Amino acid sequence: MHTLTQFRLCPKSRSIRLALAEVGINVAMVDERPWEWRDEFLALNPAGELPVLELENGKTLCGAYAISEYLAEWAQSDQKEKPGHPVPLFHGSIEHRAEQRRLVDWFHGKLDREVTQELLVERVYGHLLANAPQAPDPDTLRAIRTNIRHHMAYVNHLAHSRSWLAGDAMSFADMAAAAHLSCIDYIGEIPWDAFPSAKSWYARLKSRPSFRALLADRMPGIAPAPVYADLDF
Amino acid sequence: MHTLTQFRLCPKSRSIRLALAEVGINVAMVDERPWEWRDEFLALNPAGELPVLELENGKTLCGAYAISEYLAEWAQSDQKEKPGHPVPLFHGSIEHRAEQRRLVDWFHGKLDREVTQELLVERVYGHLLANAPQAPDPDTLRAIRTNIRHHMAYVNHLAHSRSWLAGDAMSFADMAAAAHLSCIDYIGEIPWDAFPSAKSWYARLKSRPSFRALLADRMPGIAPAPVYADLDF
């Protein structure tokens, strides 16, 4: 069995957990706190970033970009060991695939920088680090909430005009987006009712079997928002 | 002809210019200063990021990730209009391709955050923005130089142990790395003589026809370092 090194509220780790479940690969999971810079972890991935996928064959894949493209190629190949019908992570014409990747970049790049990482620093890492400030900075939190509304408006616009965020079928763009929103939602910072198309798109993803393990996750010392695991939120 | 919207010292734009030249696609170039947030540019790419490739068929591809994977797929497809023999951007087994992408992520992610963007803010944007400080902050510059040496040591290690950074053949990982190093080298901040394997790897890339247009680039008001365009540096 492959092994995934990840952190429960790391959005990139979560996107890969969704992708693994959608293509039908079971993995063993190992928890890592990347900010501790453990020597053993740096030996696994010198970039010090999550997630890391160690394959049964001894190879190590580092980072959401390399792993997602690996899984996409694997799901499209004709390998014998594939069970069932893996969901393709990217599909359609090469222009359609470029649109799916544009949105992956949006969520794993722009949304991550402007919201998810900032919010995790303010609301999660503070609980986990011994000497970090416990109370979130109100100005920072206000700026993050403004950014959340901008990003939610964009997701709402995409979900309103398309079946899935990048087009007619689910792609890794939906998984990347849902991975980030699930972290933000754990902390209770998504105003779902203001963005009905985004909410109904997220409800569809949330009810997929691939999402179950994420909804069952709990961070010690940080309770999830009441709607977090509720399929009727 | 396709149109590439880019900025001359943007490392991600440069990586795509190298990739376009290596796969044999000519483009028209349009200059953009993304920090000005022009409405016309945001209409082209709502993320406000470079580069953007507008195809002859009217489609728009946004960001180095979507464009590089598009070019990789295009170079591997059997389309009639391809001249000559395009260099593959990713190649080998799916594990080899994952290693190439790990390094693309390193350069476009980690190196970009820890060095290139910081250096451009301190040394380039200051000249281009009307009200920005003209003198670089010495503490910031010292931290950037420390990071440059860490990254150069890693590039040197890769170049010493492999023919190309990600393995036996040139890949987009080399282009991404060289794109960043070329921006840093323009400003004269690479201590080449301390990293001989990295230097000889860069010399090989620098002498390729794909590199010529980059070496001819000049930013108004900012002269390149003397070694920048020198093939015998």
XYZ file of C-alpha atoms in Angstrom:
466
model
C 0.000 0.000 0.000
C 1.155 3.574 -0.717
C 1.716 5.977 2.198
C 0.521 9.589 2.238
C 2.282 12.001 4.590
C -0.130 14.846 5.305
C -1.630 17.268 7.828
C -5.375 17.028 8.542
C -6.146 20.687 7.799
C -3.625 21.143 4.970
C -5.699 21.992 1.866
C -3.161 20.542 -0.577
C -3.060 17.276 1.390
C -6.871 17.206 1.357
C -7.032 17.722 -2.415
C -4.774 14.695 -2.886
C -6.843 12.615 -0.444
C -9.929 13.429 -2.561
C -8.081 12.612 -5.789
C -6.791 9.306 -4.399
C -10.321 8.302 -3.359
C -11.798 9.348 -6.731
C -9.253 7.341 -8.741
C -9.696 4.399 -6.352
C -6.334 4.170 -4.560
C -6.218 3.306 -0.859
C -3.315 4.717 1.146
C -1.943 4.526 4.663
C -1.854 7.984 6.247
C 0.936 9.504 8.319
C 0.456 12.841 10.121
C 3.148 15.517 9.794
C 3.440 19.070 11.154
C 5.615 20.591 8.425
C 6.419 23.738 10.431
C 8.470 21.586 12.850
C 11.042 20.954 10.061
C 11.870 17.464 11.329
C 15.032 16.017 9.806
C 13.223 12.799 8.831
C 10.586 14.801 6.984
C 13.168 16.956 5.178
C 14.930 13.758 4.105
C 11.615 12.677 2.536
C 10.913 16.044 0.890
C 13.762 18.594 0.943
C 11.210 21.333 0.137
C 9.609 20.636 3.537
C 6.125 20.765 2.019
C 3.038 18.556 2.131
C 1.700 16.240 0.853
C 4.209 13.465 0.107
C 3.173 10.155 -1.457
C 5.494 7.180 -0.960
C 4.707 4.496 -3.522
C 4.835 0.765 -2.857
C 7.666 0.554 -5.385
C 9.886 2.754 -3.198
C 9.519 5.978 -5.227
C 8.582 9.236 -3.461
C 6.333 11.895 -5.019
C 6.459 15.384 -3.487
C 3.831 18.108 -3.580
C 0.248 18.412 -4.784
C 1.311 19.374 -8.317
C 3.527 16.322 -8.957
C 1.131 13.949 -7.190
C -2.062 15.167 -8.897
C -0.515 14.950 -12.362
C 0.877 11.506 -11.506
C -2.579 10.314 -10.430
C -4.139 11.846 -13.558
C -1.665 9.983 -15.784
C -2.114 6.783 -13.780
C -5.923 6.979 -14.038
C -5.661 7.373 -17.819
C -3.120 4.602 -18.320
C -3.960 0.966 -18.968
C -2.415 -0.532 -15.893
C -3.820 -3.829 -14.752
C -4.046 -3.124 -11.044
C -6.726 -0.445 -11.453
C -9.977 -1.374 -9.728
C -13.339 -0.146 -11.087
C -13.491 3.024 -13.159
C -11.257 5.797 -11.807
C -12.656 9.331 -12.221
C -10.375 11.284 -14.602
C -8.755 14.263 -12.861
C -8.401 16.218 -16.126
C -10.480 15.551 -19.234
C -11.739 16.846 -22.573
C -9.753 18.796 -25.189
C -6.333 20.224 -24.318
C -7.990 23.663 -24.018
C -10.526 22.238 -21.552
C -7.706 20.663 -19.554
C -5.937 24.038 -19.489
C -9.087 25.603 -18.007
C -9.194 22.877 -15.321
C -5.548 23.582 -14.503
C -6.076 27.368 -14.483
C -8.570 26.831 -11.655
C -6.358 24.367 -9.765
C -3.730 27.125 -9.853
C -6.327 29.642 -8.628
C -7.224 27.550 -5.596
C -3.814 26.078 -4.726
C -2.090 29.398 -5.512
C -4.235 32.514 -5.105
C -6.871 31.235 -2.624
C -4.162 29.499 -0.595
C -2.080 32.699 -0.294
C -4.968 35.124 0.236
C -7.135 33.032 2.555
C -6.341 29.475 3.604
C -2.752 29.842 4.829
C -3.542 33.162 6.548
C -6.551 31.664 8.277
C -4.669 28.548 9.387
C -1.930 30.745 10.882
C -4.496 32.857 12.782
C -6.893 30.146 13.873
C -5.166 26.748 13.888
C -1.390 26.925 14.194
C -1.803 29.221 17.232
C -3.452 26.342 19.062
C -0.755 23.896 18.047
C 2.377 25.968 18.642
C 3.531 26.282 22.236
C 4.533 29.946 22.119
C 2.226 31.353 19.437
C -0.364 34.041 20.184
C -3.700 32.487 21.113
C -6.044 35.308 20.071
C -6.409 36.014 16.329
C -5.508 39.550 15.258
C -8.832 41.335 14.491
C -7.473 43.402 11.567
C -5.945 40.337 9.930
C -9.152 38.385 10.445
C -11.192 41.197 8.881
C -8.934 41.242 5.811
C -9.167 37.446 5.484
C -12.986 37.596 5.675
C -13.063 40.196 2.900
C -10.889 37.899 0.779
C -13.148 34.929 1.565
C -16.151 36.837 0.173
C -14.260 37.728 -3.018
C -13.243 34.119 -3.583
C -16.707 32.794 -2.689
C -18.242 35.221 -5.203
C -15.943 33.783 -7.878
C -16.758 30.170 -6.953
C -20.449 31.096 -6.919
C -20.137 32.635 -10.395
C -18.409 29.507 -11.739
C -20.913 27.148 -10.066
C -23.826 29.224 -11.402
C -22.633 29.221 -15.010
C -21.286 25.651 -15.259
C -22.178 22.144 -14.013
C -18.809 21.874 -12.287
C -16.299 24.638 -11.634
C -14.230 24.056 -14.773
C -16.932 22.755 -17.118
C -19.330 19.887 -17.768
C -17.652 17.225 -15.634
C -15.991 17.058 -12.250
C -12.206 17.573 -12.379
C -9.311 18.061 -10.000
C -10.263 21.777 -10.009
C -13.400 20.878 -8.002
C -11.329 18.752 -5.626
C -8.757 21.522 -5.078
C -11.502 24.108 -4.466
C -13.447 21.826 -2.112
C -10.263 20.939 -0.215
C -9.633 24.615 0.604
C -13.267 25.403 1.362
C -13.466 22.374 3.674
C -10.550 23.746 5.756
C -12.145 27.208 5.905
C -15.515 25.627 6.709
C -14.003 23.576 9.551
C -13.177 26.928 11.178
C -16.713 28.149 10.421
C -15.678 31.040 8.178
C -17.773 30.382 5.062
C -21.000 32.421 4.761
C -22.739 29.732 2.676
C -26.173 31.366 2.543
C -24.821 34.387 0.655
C -23.550 32.119 -2.139
C -26.322 29.649 -3.068
C -24.775 28.232 -6.269
C -21.471 27.604 -4.491
C -23.386 25.982 -1.644
C -25.268 23.568 -3.886
C -22.049 22.689 -5.781
C -20.275 22.025 -2.445
C -23.240 19.945 -1.190
C -22.839 17.674 -4.237
C -19.136 17.173 -3.505
C -19.702 16.775 0.215
C -22.056 13.825 -0.346
C -19.535 11.867 -2.434
C -17.875 8.836 -0.793
C -14.460 10.459 -1.392
C -15.388 13.240 1.064
C -16.327 11.025 4.018
C -12.865 10.705 5.543
C -12.384 14.498 5.435
C -15.681 15.118 7.220
C -14.673 12.664 9.945
C -11.379 14.499 10.636
C -10.999 16.313 13.939
C -8.077 18.505 15.056
C -7.278 17.978 18.755
C -8.318 21.101 20.685
C -10.196 22.678 17.759
C -13.830 21.631 17.337
C -15.247 21.979 13.817
C -18.080 24.425 13.097
C -21.528 22.796 13.580
C -22.238 22.677 9.797
C -18.845 21.182 8.935
C -19.864 17.528 8.634
C -23.582 18.189 8.044
C -24.744 17.192 4.547
C -27.834 19.440 4.994
C -25.937 22.610 5.902
C -0.067 33.584 -34.445
C -0.595 33.139 -30.680
C -0.037 36.113 -28.330
C 1.868 35.918 -25.036
C 1.156 38.599 -22.444
C 4.201 38.816 -20.173
C 6.654 40.973 -18.235
C 10.343 40.884 -19.252
C 11.688 40.027 -15.783
C 8.790 37.786 -14.710
C 10.328 34.317 -14.146
C 7.099 32.450 -14.943
C 6.719 34.373 -18.213
C 10.344 33.556 -19.049
C 9.838 29.837 -18.399
C 6.965 29.834 -20.893
C 9.007 31.784 -23.468
C 11.698 29.079 -23.176
C 9.105 26.299 -23.457
C 7.462 27.909 -26.506
C 10.841 28.195 -28.231
C 11.801 24.607 -27.361
C 8.544 23.157 -28.716
C 8.837 25.394 -31.796
C 5.920 27.826 -31.409
C 6.384 31.480 -32.404
C 4.298 34.036 -30.534
C 3.653 37.767 -30.599
C 4.626 39.351 -27.258
C 2.684 41.961 -25.324
C 4.193 43.646 -22.236
C 2.096 43.888 -19.071
C 2.837 45.295 -15.601
C 0.532 43.073 -13.550
C 0.823 45.234 -10.391
C -1.096 48.012 -12.191
C -4.257 45.817 -12.153
C -5.520 47.205 -15.461
C -9.157 46.353 -16.170
C -8.305 45.024 -19.631
C -5.724 42.671 -18.134
C -8.098 41.449 -15.401
C -10.674 40.755 -18.128
C -8.065 38.534 -19.801
C -7.007 36.773 -16.565
C -9.203 37.425 -13.504
C -6.361 36.127 -11.302
C -4.279 39.118 -12.454
C -1.226 36.913 -12.967
C 1.297 36.374 -15.742
C 1.827 34.854 -18.228
C -1.302 34.623 -20.409
C -1.311 32.861 -23.783
C -4.043 33.814 -26.255
C -4.357 31.131 -28.911
C -5.128 31.817 -32.575
C -8.412 29.912 -32.076
C -9.622 32.526 -29.580
C -9.021 30.472 -26.413
C -7.092 32.008 -23.515
C -4.692 30.036 -21.280
C -3.778 31.570 -17.920
C -0.718 30.947 -15.777
C 2.540 29.032 -16.150
C 1.004 25.788 -14.833
C -1.880 25.608 -17.339
C 0.285 26.841 -20.230
C 3.251 24.521 -19.597
C 1.020 21.440 -19.336
C -0.849 22.563 -22.471
C 2.430 22.896 -24.375
C 3.595 19.512 -23.043
C 0.395 17.850 -24.273
C 0.570 19.693 -27.582
C 4.207 18.660 -28.135
C 3.287 15.016 -27.510
C 0.166 15.009 -29.690
C 0.089 14.197 -33.393
C -1.069 17.540 -34.693
C -0.145 18.296 -38.268
C 0.974 21.896 -37.815
C 4.008 20.974 -35.723
C 7.280 21.987 -37.349
C 10.470 19.988 -36.748
C 10.835 17.947 -33.566
C 9.537 19.717 -30.480
C 11.499 19.041 -27.295
C 9.238 17.196 -24.805
C 8.671 19.250 -21.641
C 8.063 16.127 -19.522
C 9.286 12.649 -20.442
C 10.085 9.134 -19.288
C 8.061 7.002 -16.856
C 5.260 8.550 -14.798
C 7.620 8.518 -11.796
C 10.250 10.404 -13.811
C 7.620 12.935 -14.874
C 6.655 13.372 -11.208
C 10.293 14.172 -10.393
C 10.382 16.771 -13.194
C 7.192 18.345 -11.812
C 8.479 18.272 -8.231
C 11.332 20.501 -9.365
C 9.088 22.802 -11.415
C 7.120 23.274 -8.185
C 10.356 23.933 -6.307
C 11.411 26.716 -8.675
C 8.020 28.272 -9.463
C 6.910 27.860 -5.828
C 9.690 27.832 -3.239
C 12.438 29.696 -5.118
C 9.896 32.248 -6.377
C 8.636 32.975 -2.833
C 12.010 32.908 -1.088
C 14.112 34.730 -3.666
C 12.834 35.905 -7.046
C 9.719 37.853 -6.016
C 11.509 39.372 -3.007
C 14.437 40.444 -5.166
C 12.220 41.911 -7.888
C 10.363 43.951 -5.252
C 13.626 45.278 -3.803
C 15.598 45.842 -6.989
C 13.242 46.213 -9.964
C 9.719 47.307 -9.051
C 11.217 50.194 -7.038
C 12.555 51.638 -10.289
C 9.270 51.185 -12.078
C 6.832 52.430 -9.419
C 6.556 56.192 -9.032
C 6.343 56.291 -5.229
C 8.292 53.199 -4.223
C 11.489 53.415 -2.162
C 14.557 53.612 -4.405
C 17.150 52.087 -2.069
C 16.854 48.357 -1.277
C 16.502 47.511 2.412
C 19.896 46.080 3.547
C 18.412 43.516 5.976
C 15.986 42.212 3.366
C 18.749 42.047 0.781
C 20.976 40.106 3.192
C 18.205 37.564 3.834
C 17.577 37.186 0.097
C 21.299 36.592 -0.532
C 21.347 33.864 2.120
C 18.366 32.225 0.410
C 20.069 32.520 -2.992
C 23.057 30.550 -1.677
C 20.782 27.824 -0.259
C 18.961 27.454 -3.565
C 22.165 27.606 -5.598
C 23.637 24.839 -3.414
C 20.594 22.694 -4.238
C 20.824 23.424 -7.980
C 24.553 22.692 -7.823
C 23.870 19.369 -6.080
C 21.293 18.396 -8.742
C 23.531 19.503 -11.623
C 26.471 17.618 -10.117
C 24.609 14.326 -9.720
C 22.530 14.330 -12.935
C 22.910 15.349 -16.602
C 19.974 17.748 -16.262
C 18.281 18.912 -13.070
C 15.550 16.269 -13.086
C 17.384 13.415 -14.791
C 18.939 12.283 -18.061
C 17.215 14.700 -20.417
C 16.279 18.360 -20.400
C 12.759 19.014 -19.120
C 10.552 21.946 -18.167
C 12.227 21.751 -14.723
C 15.446 23.058 -16.325
C 13.517 25.812 -18.107
C 11.735 26.889 -14.902
C 15.021 26.926 -12.963
C 16.884 28.811 -15.690
C 14.037 31.330 -16.000
C 14.360 32.270 -12.314
C 18.166 32.248 -12.318
C 18.198 34.463 -15.424
C 16.116 37.113 -13.593
C 18.382 36.934 -10.536
C 21.452 37.012 -12.798
C 20.148 40.099 -14.630
C 20.384 41.891 -11.276
C 23.882 40.412 -10.736
C 23.026 38.452 -7.605
C 24.273 34.968 -8.533
C 27.718 34.009 -7.176
C 28.395 31.599 -10.055
C 32.005 30.776 -9.141
C 30.937 29.209 -5.836
C 28.697 26.724 -7.674
C 30.652 25.238 -10.612
C 28.229 22.430 -11.518
C 25.276 24.844 -11.555
C 27.365 27.218 -13.660
C 28.206 24.640 -16.304
C 24.566 23.446 -16.418
C 23.407 27.078 -16.874
C 26.053 27.676 -19.553
C 24.597 24.781 -21.562
C 21.085 26.249 -21.330
C 22.302 29.769 -22.007
C 23.822 28.724 -25.328
C 20.590 27.205 -26.640
C 18.716 29.144 -29.355
C 15.659 29.272 -27.050
C 17.623 31.492 -24.634
C 18.673 34.186 -27.135
C 15.583 36.382 -26.805
C 15.891 36.394 -23.001
C 19.532 37.435 -23.129
C 18.617 40.307 -25.460
C 15.987 41.673 -23.024
C 16.644 45.004 -21.346
C 14.538 46.706 -18.664
C 14.426 50.485 -19.187
C 16.447 52.162 -16.418
C 17.989 48.919 -15.144
C 21.163 47.763 -16.852
C 21.877 44.022 -16.639
C 24.940 42.739 -14.801
C 28.010 42.481 -17.102
C 27.905 38.662 -17.195
C 24.164 38.488 -17.918
C 24.326 37.983 -21.690
C 27.896 36.647 -21.764
C 28.106 32.992 -22.823
C 31.606 32.798 -21.267
C 30.633 34.070 -17.808
